[in-house]
Amino acid sequence: MRRPIIAGNWKMYKGPAETAAFVAELWPQVRENKEVEIVVCPPFVSLEAAVRAGRDTAIAVGAQDVYWEKQGAFTGEVSAGMLAEVGCRYGLVGHSERRQLFGETDAGVNRKARALLEVNITPIICVGETLEQREQGATARVCQGQLEAALQGLSPEQVGGLVVAYEPVWAIGTGRNATSADAQAVIGDLRRLVVSLCGPEAGKNTRFQYGGSVKPGNIADFMAQPDIDGVLVGGASLVVADFAAIINYRVAAG
Ligand code: 13P
């Protein structure tokens, strides 16, 4: 059984004080929910505050990026070991904003995922097509290419432990989510790709998220899809009431 995983990607929002207050306010609203694994991904400088505020809770903390080298003259970068030291359990890699705005490549995504795995941080590998690629009918090719590149050199066991987030670029921050059927179709193909590359066990265990304009009102549809195991939430994860409602989607749906 794959445990549902709901993660908030805060992007460049919330410093340490706001982060600590958010976690403290969120926990009482989600503590009864034992089913869903909850992750918040604040900016680097707020990671420690999130870990501290979440210490006696089941809220895990993830980073939004990482650099693959262990240490060295890499101004501005943060290593996987440093993230592990402050208590991160997850790390986003390959978010479309990193790919589009900061030159992230498929090869870099692979190196980052490997660096995280070396220190037992679970990578959340993000893949997704642009609107132009979707209109050209290239969605499957693009997403599968990104995933295959990200998985290079990983063992089937490592792949089975991963989280993969399918985030169509045109659905991010636009209010225009993919339909749950479209998301299921892409993610079903990605799961079949994992099976063909790494075997049925890995394919059964890898958890897939959908991301892109997830809200309290559409989460249940996504979670009802057989291959969707969770969501990666941007904007709606910045508001405690909305993020709590997303996490508690089963209760909310009655
Ligand atoms: P939104 O939920 O704001 O569309 O952002 C999605 C996202 O990029 C999460 O990583």
mmCIF file of C-alpha atoms and ligand atoms in Angstrom, residues 7-11 92 95-97 126 165 167-169 171-177 210-215 231-238 246, ligand 1:
data_model
loop_
_atom_site.group_PDB
_atom_site.id
_atom_site.type_symbol
_atom_site.label_atom_id
_atom_site.label_comp_id
_atom_site.label_asym_id
_atom_site.label_seq_id
_atom_site.Cartn_x
_atom_site.Cartn_y
_atom_site.Cartn_z
ATOM 1 C CA ALA A 7 3.500 18.338 0.262
ATOM 2 C CA GLY A 8 3.467 22.129 0.293
ATOM 3 C CA ASN A 9 6.048 23.877 -1.860
ATOM 4 C CA TRP A 10 6.284 27.352 -0.385
ATOM 5 C CA LYS A 11 8.639 28.648 -3.090
ATOM 6 C CA LEU A 92 12.374 18.695 -4.354
ATOM 7 C CA HIS A 95 10.858 21.796 -10.213
ATOM 8 C CA SER A 96 9.822 23.516 -13.436
ATOM 9 C CA GLU A 97 10.727 26.901 -11.980
ATOM 10 C CA CYS A 126 9.319 16.952 -10.554
ATOM 11 C CA ALA A 165 5.532 14.837 -8.929
ATOM 12 C CA GLU A 167 3.330 19.134 -12.591
ATOM 13 C CA PRO A 168 2.209 20.412 -15.985
ATOM 14 C CA VAL A 169 3.891 23.798 -16.292
ATOM 15 C CA ALA A 171 -1.172 24.437 -14.531
ATOM 16 C CA ILE A 172 1.255 25.946 -12.037
ATOM 17 C CA GLY A 173 -0.022 29.091 -10.368
ATOM 18 C CA THR A 174 -2.546 29.657 -13.145
ATOM 19 C CA GLY A 175 -5.735 28.403 -11.489
ATOM 20 C CA ARG A 176 -5.998 26.081 -14.471
ATOM 21 C CA ASN A 177 -5.520 22.560 -13.152
ATOM 22 C CA TYR A 210 -0.014 15.653 -9.112
ATOM 23 C CA GLY A 211 0.802 19.362 -8.817
ATOM 24 C CA GLY A 212 -0.648 22.480 -10.438
ATOM 25 C CA SER A 213 -3.477 24.600 -8.996
ATOM 26 C CA VAL A 214 -4.479 22.000 -6.406
ATOM 27 C CA LYS A 215 -7.133 23.457 -4.084
ATOM 28 C CA VAL A 231 -0.309 16.210 -4.397
ATOM 29 C CA LEU A 232 2.346 18.910 -4.476
ATOM 30 C CA VAL A 233 0.700 22.194 -3.602
ATOM 31 C CA GLY A 234 2.004 25.713 -4.222
ATOM 32 C CA GLY A 235 -0.256 28.686 -3.540
ATOM 33 C CA ALA A 236 -2.876 26.875 -1.462
ATOM 34 C CA SER A 237 -0.180 25.500 0.862
ATOM 35 C CA LEU A 238 0.638 29.033 2.034
ATOM 36 C CA ILE A 246 -6.392 19.709 1.402
HETATM 37 P P1 13P B 1 0.336 26.012 -7.521
HETATM 38 O O1 13P B 1 -0.334 25.029 -6.581
HETATM 39 O O2 13P B 1 0.419 27.397 -6.969
HETATM 40 O O3 13P B 1 -0.233 25.935 -8.902
HETATM 41 O O4 13P B 1 1.887 25.544 -7.641
HETATM 42 C C1 13P B 1 2.165 24.224 -7.920
HETATM 43 C C2 13P B 1 3.608 23.985 -7.728
HETATM 44 O O5 13P B 1 4.446 24.481 -8.458
HETATM 45 C C3 13P B 1 4.022 23.124 -6.609
HETATM 46 O O6 13P B 1 5.348 22.746 -6.723
#
